[in-house]
XYZ file of C-alpha atoms in Angstrom:
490
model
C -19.853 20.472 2.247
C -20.489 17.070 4.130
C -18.407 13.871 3.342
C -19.763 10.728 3.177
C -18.262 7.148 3.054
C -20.258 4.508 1.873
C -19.288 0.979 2.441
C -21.469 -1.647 0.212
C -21.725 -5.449 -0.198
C -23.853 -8.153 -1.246
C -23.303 -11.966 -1.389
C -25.263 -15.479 -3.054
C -25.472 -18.542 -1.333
C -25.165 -20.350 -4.504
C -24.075 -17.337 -7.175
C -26.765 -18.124 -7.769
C -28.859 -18.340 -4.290
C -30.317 -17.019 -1.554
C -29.098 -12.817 -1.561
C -28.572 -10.152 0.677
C -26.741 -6.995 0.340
C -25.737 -4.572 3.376
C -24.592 -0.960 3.096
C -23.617 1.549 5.617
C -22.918 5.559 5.250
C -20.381 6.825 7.572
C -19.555 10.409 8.627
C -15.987 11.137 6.937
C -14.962 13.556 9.393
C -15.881 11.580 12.568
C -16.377 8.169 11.814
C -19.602 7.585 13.407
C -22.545 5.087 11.606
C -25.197 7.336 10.201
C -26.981 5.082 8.215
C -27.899 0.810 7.727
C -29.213 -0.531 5.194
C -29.643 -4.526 4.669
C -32.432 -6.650 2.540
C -32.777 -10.145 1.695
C -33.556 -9.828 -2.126
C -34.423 -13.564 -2.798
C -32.288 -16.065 -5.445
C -29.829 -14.107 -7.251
C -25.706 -13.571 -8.222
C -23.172 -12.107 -5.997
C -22.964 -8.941 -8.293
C -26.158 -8.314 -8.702
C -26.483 -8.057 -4.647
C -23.498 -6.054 -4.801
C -24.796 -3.779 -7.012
C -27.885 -3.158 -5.011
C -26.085 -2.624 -1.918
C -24.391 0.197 -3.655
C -27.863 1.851 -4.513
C -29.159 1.346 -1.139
C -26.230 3.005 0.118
C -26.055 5.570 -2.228
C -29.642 6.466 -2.161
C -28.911 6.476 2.440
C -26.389 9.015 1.394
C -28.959 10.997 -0.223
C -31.269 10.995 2.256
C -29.354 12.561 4.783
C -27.643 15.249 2.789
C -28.037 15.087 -1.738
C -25.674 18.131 -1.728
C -22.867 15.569 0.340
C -19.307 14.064 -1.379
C -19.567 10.452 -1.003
C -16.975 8.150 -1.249
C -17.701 4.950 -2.195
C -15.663 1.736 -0.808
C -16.530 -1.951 -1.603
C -14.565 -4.826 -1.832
C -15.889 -5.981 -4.995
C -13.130 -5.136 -8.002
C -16.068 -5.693 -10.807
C -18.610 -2.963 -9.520
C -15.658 -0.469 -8.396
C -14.230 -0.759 -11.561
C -17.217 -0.344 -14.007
C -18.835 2.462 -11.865
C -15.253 4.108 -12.279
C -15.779 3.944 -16.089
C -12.914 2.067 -16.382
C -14.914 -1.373 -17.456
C -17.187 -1.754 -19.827
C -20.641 -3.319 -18.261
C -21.515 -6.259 -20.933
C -24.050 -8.188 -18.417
C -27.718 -7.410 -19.324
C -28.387 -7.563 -15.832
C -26.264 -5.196 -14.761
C -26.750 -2.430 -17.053
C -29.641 -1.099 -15.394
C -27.922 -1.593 -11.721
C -25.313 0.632 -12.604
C -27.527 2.934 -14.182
C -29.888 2.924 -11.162
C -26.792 3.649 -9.313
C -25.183 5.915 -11.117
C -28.709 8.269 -11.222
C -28.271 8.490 -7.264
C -26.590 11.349 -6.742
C -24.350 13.629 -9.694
C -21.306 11.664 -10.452
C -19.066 14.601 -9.388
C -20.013 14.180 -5.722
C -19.146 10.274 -6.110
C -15.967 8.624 -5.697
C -15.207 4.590 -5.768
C -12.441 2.428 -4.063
C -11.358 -0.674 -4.303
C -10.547 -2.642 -0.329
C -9.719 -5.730 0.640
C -12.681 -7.715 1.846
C -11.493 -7.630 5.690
C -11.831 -3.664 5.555
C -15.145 -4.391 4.581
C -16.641 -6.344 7.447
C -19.639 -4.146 8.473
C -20.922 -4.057 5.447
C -20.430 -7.833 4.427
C -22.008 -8.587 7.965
C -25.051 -6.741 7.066
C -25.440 -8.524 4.088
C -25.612 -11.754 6.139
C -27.582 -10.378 8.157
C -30.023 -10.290 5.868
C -29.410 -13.748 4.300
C -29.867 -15.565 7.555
C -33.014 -13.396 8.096
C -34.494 -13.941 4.818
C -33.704 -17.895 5.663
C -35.990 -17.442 8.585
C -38.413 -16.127 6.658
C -37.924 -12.888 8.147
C -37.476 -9.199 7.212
C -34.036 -7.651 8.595
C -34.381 -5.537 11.706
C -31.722 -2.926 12.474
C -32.732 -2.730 15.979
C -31.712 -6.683 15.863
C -28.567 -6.078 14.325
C -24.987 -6.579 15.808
C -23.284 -5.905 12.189
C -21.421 -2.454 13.849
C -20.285 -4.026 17.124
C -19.195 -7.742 15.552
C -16.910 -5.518 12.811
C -15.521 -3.346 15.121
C -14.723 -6.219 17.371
C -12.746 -8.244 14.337
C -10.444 -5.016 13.241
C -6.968 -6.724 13.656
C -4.638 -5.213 15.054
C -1.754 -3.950 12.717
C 0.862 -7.080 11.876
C 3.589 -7.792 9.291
C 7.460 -9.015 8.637
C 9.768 -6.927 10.473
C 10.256 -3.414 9.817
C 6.963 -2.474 8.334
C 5.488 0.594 9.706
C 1.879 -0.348 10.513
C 3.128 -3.191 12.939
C 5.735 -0.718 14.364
C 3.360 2.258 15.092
C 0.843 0.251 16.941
C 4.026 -1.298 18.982
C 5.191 2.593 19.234
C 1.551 3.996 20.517
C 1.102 1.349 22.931
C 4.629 1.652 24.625
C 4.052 5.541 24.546
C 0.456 5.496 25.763
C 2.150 3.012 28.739
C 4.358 5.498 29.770
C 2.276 8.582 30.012
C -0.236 6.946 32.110
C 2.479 5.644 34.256
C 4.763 9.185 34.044
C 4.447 11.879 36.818
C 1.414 14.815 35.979
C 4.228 17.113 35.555
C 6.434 15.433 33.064
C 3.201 14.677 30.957
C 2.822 18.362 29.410
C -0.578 19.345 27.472
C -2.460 18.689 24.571
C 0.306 19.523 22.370
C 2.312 17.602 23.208
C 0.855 14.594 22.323
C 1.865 12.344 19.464
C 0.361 12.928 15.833
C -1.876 10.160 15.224
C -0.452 7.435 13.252
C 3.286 8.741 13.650
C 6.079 6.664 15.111
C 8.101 9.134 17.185
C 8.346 11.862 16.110
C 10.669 14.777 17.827
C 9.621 18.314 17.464
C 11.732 19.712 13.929
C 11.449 16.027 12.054
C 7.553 16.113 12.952
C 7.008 19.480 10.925
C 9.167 18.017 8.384
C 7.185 15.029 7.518
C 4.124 17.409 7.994
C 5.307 19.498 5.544
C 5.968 16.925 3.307
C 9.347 18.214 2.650
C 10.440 15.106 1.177
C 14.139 15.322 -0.690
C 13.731 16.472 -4.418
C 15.527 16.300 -7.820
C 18.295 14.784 -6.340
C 19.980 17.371 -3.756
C 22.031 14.817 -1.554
C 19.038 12.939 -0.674
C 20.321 9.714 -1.026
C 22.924 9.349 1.447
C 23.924 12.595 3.343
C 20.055 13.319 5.172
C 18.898 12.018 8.608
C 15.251 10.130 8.640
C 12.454 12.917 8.451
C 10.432 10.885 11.134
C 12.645 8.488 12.791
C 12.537 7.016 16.054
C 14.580 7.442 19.055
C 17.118 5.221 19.386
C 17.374 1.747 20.588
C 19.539 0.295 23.531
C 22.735 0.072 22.529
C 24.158 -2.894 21.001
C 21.247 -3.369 19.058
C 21.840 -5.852 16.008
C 20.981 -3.351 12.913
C 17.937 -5.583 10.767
C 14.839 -4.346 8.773
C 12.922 -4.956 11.569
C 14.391 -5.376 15.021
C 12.265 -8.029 16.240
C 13.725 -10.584 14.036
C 17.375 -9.848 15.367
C 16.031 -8.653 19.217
C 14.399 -11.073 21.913
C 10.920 -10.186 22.523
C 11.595 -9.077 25.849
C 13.952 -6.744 25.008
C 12.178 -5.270 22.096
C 9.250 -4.358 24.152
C 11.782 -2.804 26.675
C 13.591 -0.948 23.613
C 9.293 0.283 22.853
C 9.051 2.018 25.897
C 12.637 3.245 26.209
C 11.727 5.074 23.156
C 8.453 6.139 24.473
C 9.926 7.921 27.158
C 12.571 9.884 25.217
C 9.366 10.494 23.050
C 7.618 12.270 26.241
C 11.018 13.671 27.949
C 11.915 15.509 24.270
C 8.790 16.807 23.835
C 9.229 19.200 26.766
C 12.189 20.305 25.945
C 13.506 22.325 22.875
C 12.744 20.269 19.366
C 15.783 19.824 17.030
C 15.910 22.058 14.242
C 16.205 21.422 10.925
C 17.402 17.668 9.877
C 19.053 17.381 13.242
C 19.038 13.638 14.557
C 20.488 12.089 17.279
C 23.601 10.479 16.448
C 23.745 7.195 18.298
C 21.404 5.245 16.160
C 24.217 5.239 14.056
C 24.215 5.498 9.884
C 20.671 4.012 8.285
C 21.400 1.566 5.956
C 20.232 3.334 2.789
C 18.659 0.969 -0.526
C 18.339 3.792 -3.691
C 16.248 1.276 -5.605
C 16.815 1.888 -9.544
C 14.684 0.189 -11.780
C 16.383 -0.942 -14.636
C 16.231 0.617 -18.142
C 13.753 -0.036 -21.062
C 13.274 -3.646 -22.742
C 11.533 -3.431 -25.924
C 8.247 -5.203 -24.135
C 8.349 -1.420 -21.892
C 6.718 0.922 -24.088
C 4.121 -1.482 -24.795
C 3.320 -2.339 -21.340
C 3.208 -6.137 -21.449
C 3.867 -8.177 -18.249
C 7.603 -9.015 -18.144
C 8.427 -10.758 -14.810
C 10.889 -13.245 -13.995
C 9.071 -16.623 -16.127
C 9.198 -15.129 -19.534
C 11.658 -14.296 -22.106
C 14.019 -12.102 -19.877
C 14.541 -9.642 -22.507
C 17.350 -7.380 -22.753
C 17.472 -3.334 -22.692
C 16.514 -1.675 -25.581
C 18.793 1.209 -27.285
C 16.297 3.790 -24.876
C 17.218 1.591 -22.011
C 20.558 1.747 -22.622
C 20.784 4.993 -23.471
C 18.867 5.571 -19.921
C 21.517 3.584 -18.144
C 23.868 5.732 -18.979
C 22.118 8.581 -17.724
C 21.604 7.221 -14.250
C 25.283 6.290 -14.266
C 26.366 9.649 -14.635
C 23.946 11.434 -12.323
C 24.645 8.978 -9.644
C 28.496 9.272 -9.988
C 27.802 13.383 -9.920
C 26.236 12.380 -6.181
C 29.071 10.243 -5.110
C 27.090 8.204 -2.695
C 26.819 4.689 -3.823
C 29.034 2.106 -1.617
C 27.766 -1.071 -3.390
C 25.464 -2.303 -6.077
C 23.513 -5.517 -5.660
C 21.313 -6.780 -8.751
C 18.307 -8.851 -10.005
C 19.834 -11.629 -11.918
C 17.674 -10.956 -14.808
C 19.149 -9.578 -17.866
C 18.228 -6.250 -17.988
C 18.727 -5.411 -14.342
C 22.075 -6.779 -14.746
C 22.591 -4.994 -18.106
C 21.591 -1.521 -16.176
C 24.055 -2.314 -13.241
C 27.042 -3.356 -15.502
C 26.319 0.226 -16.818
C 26.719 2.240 -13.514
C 29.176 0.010 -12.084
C 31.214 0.571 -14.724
C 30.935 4.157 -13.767
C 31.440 4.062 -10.191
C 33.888 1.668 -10.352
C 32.349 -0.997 -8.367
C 31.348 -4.620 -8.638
C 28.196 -5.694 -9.057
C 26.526 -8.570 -6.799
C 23.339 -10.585 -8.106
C 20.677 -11.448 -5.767
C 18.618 -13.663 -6.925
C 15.091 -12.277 -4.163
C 15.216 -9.356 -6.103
C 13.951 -10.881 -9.259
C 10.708 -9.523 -10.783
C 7.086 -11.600 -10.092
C 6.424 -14.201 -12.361
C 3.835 -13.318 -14.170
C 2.641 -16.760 -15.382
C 0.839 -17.450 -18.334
C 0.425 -13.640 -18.473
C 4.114 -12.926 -19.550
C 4.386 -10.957 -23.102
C 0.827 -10.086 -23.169
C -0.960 -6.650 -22.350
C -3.370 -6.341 -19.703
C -6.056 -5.996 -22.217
C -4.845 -9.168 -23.369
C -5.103 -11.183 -20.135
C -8.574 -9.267 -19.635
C -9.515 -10.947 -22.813
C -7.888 -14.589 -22.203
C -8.009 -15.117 -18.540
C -10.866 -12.727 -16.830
C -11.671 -14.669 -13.894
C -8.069 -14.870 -13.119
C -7.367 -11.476 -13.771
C -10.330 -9.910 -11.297
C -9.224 -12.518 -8.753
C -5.994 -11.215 -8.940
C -6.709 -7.705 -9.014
C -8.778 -8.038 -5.292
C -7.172 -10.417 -3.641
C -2.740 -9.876 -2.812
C -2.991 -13.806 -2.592
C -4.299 -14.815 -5.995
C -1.859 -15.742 -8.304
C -1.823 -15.227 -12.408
C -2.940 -17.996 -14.664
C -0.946 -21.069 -14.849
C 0.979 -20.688 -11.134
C 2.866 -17.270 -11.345
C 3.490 -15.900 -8.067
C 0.805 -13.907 -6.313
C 1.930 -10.602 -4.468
C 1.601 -11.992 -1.360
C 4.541 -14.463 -2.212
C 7.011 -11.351 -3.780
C 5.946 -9.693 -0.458
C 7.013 -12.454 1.631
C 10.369 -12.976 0.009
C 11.139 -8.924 -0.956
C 11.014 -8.927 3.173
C 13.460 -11.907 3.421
C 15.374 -9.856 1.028
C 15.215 -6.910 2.420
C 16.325 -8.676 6.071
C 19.168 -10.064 4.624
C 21.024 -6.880 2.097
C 20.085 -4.850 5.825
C 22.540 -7.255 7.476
C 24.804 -7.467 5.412
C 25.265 -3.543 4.202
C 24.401 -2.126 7.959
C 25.153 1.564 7.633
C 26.032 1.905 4.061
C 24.413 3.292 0.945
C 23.630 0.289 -1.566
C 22.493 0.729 -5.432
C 19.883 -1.927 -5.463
C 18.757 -3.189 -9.289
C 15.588 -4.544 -9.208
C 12.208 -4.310 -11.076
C 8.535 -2.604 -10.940
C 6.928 -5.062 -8.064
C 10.362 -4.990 -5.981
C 10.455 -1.360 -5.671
C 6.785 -0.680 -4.805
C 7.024 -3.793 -2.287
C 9.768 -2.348 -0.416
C 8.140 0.980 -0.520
C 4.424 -0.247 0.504
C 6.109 -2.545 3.401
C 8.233 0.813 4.789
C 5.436 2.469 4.754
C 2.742 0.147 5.622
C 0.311 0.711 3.219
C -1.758 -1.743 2.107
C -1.182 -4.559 -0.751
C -3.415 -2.405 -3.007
C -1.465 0.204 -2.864
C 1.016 -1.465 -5.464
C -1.382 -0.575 -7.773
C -1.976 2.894 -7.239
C 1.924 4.014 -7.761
C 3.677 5.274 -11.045
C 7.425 3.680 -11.405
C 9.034 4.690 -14.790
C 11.886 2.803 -16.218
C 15.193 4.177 -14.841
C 13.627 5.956 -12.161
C 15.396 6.398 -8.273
C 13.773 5.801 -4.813
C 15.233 5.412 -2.028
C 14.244 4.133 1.952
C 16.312 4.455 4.844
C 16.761 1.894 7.186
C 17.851 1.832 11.100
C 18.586 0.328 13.583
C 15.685 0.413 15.653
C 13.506 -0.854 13.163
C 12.002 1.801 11.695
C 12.432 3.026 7.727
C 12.197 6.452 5.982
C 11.311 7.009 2.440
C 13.323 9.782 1.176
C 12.525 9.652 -2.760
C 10.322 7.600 -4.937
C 10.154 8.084 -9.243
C 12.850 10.810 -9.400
C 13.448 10.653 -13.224
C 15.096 14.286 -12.998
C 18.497 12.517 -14.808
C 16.355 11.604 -17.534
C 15.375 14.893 -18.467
């Protein structure tokens, strides 16, 4: 079965205005343009042009295969969200839109996701397209049209703080792609030798591993004792251990350090892959973070927002009781070298319990406090849905909005977990460190080592007492060897 991927917008010059919408269908499998649609639909909102560029695409879908899966990807939170099911549709004019849509094609063919507006680009150019056309008084031509070429041309390349993967893969794939075209024929080797896409070098045994997924489980030694599955070569020597590298390495140097590890890249690859969770063993020990979130509050099982601005309540008897589990199961692992805590209440509650264990002190850092939530702390989402909806989409599609009354947007907890981060790497180079912290801490640290996108904070499961853990070395790159292990709880 064919795989579609339909990318939809619409915008107002006025909400209400002047309206356009663009759509495009794309090929899953290879990525090529199949189909362009774009119309100039006279004054109306941005939603309801959003909604009909998600039946024009949809019904280009159709057209070129009805038996095809589409997946659907717009930037705008509302439509994803109420074609999902997920939202009730209360506008009278967007009843039938959606249900104009949602007759298209069988809903279990169709998919929807959310994406930030600059992943969006060919389809929000289309829809301009046709708003500067209809301004003309004009009809939009595709045979006019640059919307493909101009969004292609804006795709930026991969950037963040130091140490998060997207940044260091496209530094990694440009140093290696440098030195193959400038190695000899013979030391270049065939087609398999080449690189999986997206990886960061990769040698032959810890490549299989992190294609088998083979990540650590239920707590066998995987928080200190296991090399990175899918960690770089090594870095000159002397290297200043950091989250990142570049923050601690001149530029110069760091590009030299790229294409050092480029080379060993190319040279291993002809020769006999490690086995197993072999690694070479002058990048020296990763500093390791096994991120706990702290125990249950009585605010947990109802799912209010509890961040750092509220009423910094204290564990519950379950939280306690789950502090004591943790304690236990990581004294049974014997791993822990230091323990380094929000300074909220029940993070520092849930380290007092497995310090007391371990017999260690416990150190409060203040940049691993929760988000504050704003004007949203205590309340459930349905309740800020209800009180604060423009606030609430806004925050939900954009990483920079920030809850009612001047919380702190995810953008900010980003910024600052990666200060964070920078710093405990310094300072615990090469050890294993218990880090107490909270939901958005966790998942930052994760999404940042893995360089995923900001919306992928909201598309991860953390329970209360739960155990990750990411890697850390000295080159710069990071390994996530565990995320939501609740095994001790059971």
């Amino acid at each position: 079965m064919r795989e579609f991927i339909v990318e939809a917008d619409g915008g107002s010059r006025g909400n209400p205005g002047p309206a356009g919408y663009g759509s495009v269908v794309v090929d899953a499998a290879t990525g090529e343009t199949l189909a362009e649609r774009a119309e100039y639909i006279g004054v109306a909102t941005n939603n309801v042009a959003e909604y009909r560029g998600l039946v024009a695409g949809l019904e280009a879908a159709r057209d070129l295969d009805a038996t095809a899966r589409v997946r659907v990807r717009m930037d705008s939170k509302l439509v994803v969200e109420q074609m999902s099911g997920r939202w009730k549709i209360k506008h009278p004019d967007m009843k039938p839109l959606a249900a104009r849509a949602a007759g298209v094609l069988p809903a279990s063919q169709v998919t929807y996701e959310w994406i930030p507006r600059e992943r969006n680009k060919h389809a929000d150019r289309l829809a301009n397209e046709a708003m500067d056309a209809g301004k003309r008084g004009e009809a939009w031509s595709p045979s006019a049209s640059t919307a493909e070429s101009t969004a292609r041309s804006a795709a930026p390349a991969p950037t963040g703080p130091p140490g998060d993967a997207a940044a260091g893969a496209a530094k990694a794939r440009a140093a290696l792609a440098g030195t193959r075209a400038a190695a000899p024929r013979e030391e270049r080797g065939g087609p398999r030798d080449q690189p999986a896409t997206g990886a960061t070098s990769l040698s032959g045994g810890e490549a299989a591993e992190a294609t088998a997924g083979e990540a650590p489980r239920q707590g066998r030694g995987e928080l200190g004792d296991q090399p990175v599955a899918g960690g770089s070569r090594p870095a000159a020597p002397g290297g200043t251990p950091s989250s990142g590298g570049e923050a601690a390495i001149p530029a110069a140097g760091k590009a030299d350090d790229d294409k050092r590890a480029a080379r060993n890249v190319a040279s291993d690859r002809t020769t006999t892959p490690a086995a197993g969770w072999s690694a070479p063993p002058d990048m020296g020990a990763p500093a390791t973070f096994v991120l706990l979130r702290h125990g249950e509050t009585p605010l947990t099982p109802q799912k209010r927002f509890s961040g750092s601005g509220g009423s910094d309540p204290s564990l519950s008897d379950a939280g306690r009781e789950q502090a004591e589990r943790v304690a236990a199961a990581l004294a049974a692992r014997g791993t822990i070298q230091a323990i380094v805590a929000s300074p909220l209440a029940r993070t520092r509650q849930t380290a007092g319990v497995v310090a007391a264990r371990l017999g260690l002190d416990v150190v409060v850092e203040d940049g691993l406090r929760e988000t504050d939530f704003g004007a949203w702390e205590g309340l459930t989402f349905g309740e800020v849905r209800e009180r604060h909806p423009d606030d609430l989409n806004a925050w939900l599609a954009s990483p920079e909005a920030e809850p009612t009354g001047g919380g702190e947007s995810f953008a900010a907890t980003a910024h600052r977990m990666a200060a964070t981060r920078d710093k405990l790497i310094a300072s615990y180079a090469g050890r294993t460190v218990l880090l107490v912290t909270h939901v958005t801490p966790i998942k930052t640290l994760v999404r940042l080592a893995l360089g995923a996108p900001p919306e992928s904070l909201f598309r991860m499961e953390l329970s209360a007492a739960s155990l990750s853990a990411v890697a850390y070395y000295a080159d710069g790159n990071a390994s996530v060897r565990l995320f939501n292990d609740t095994s001790h709880l059971r």
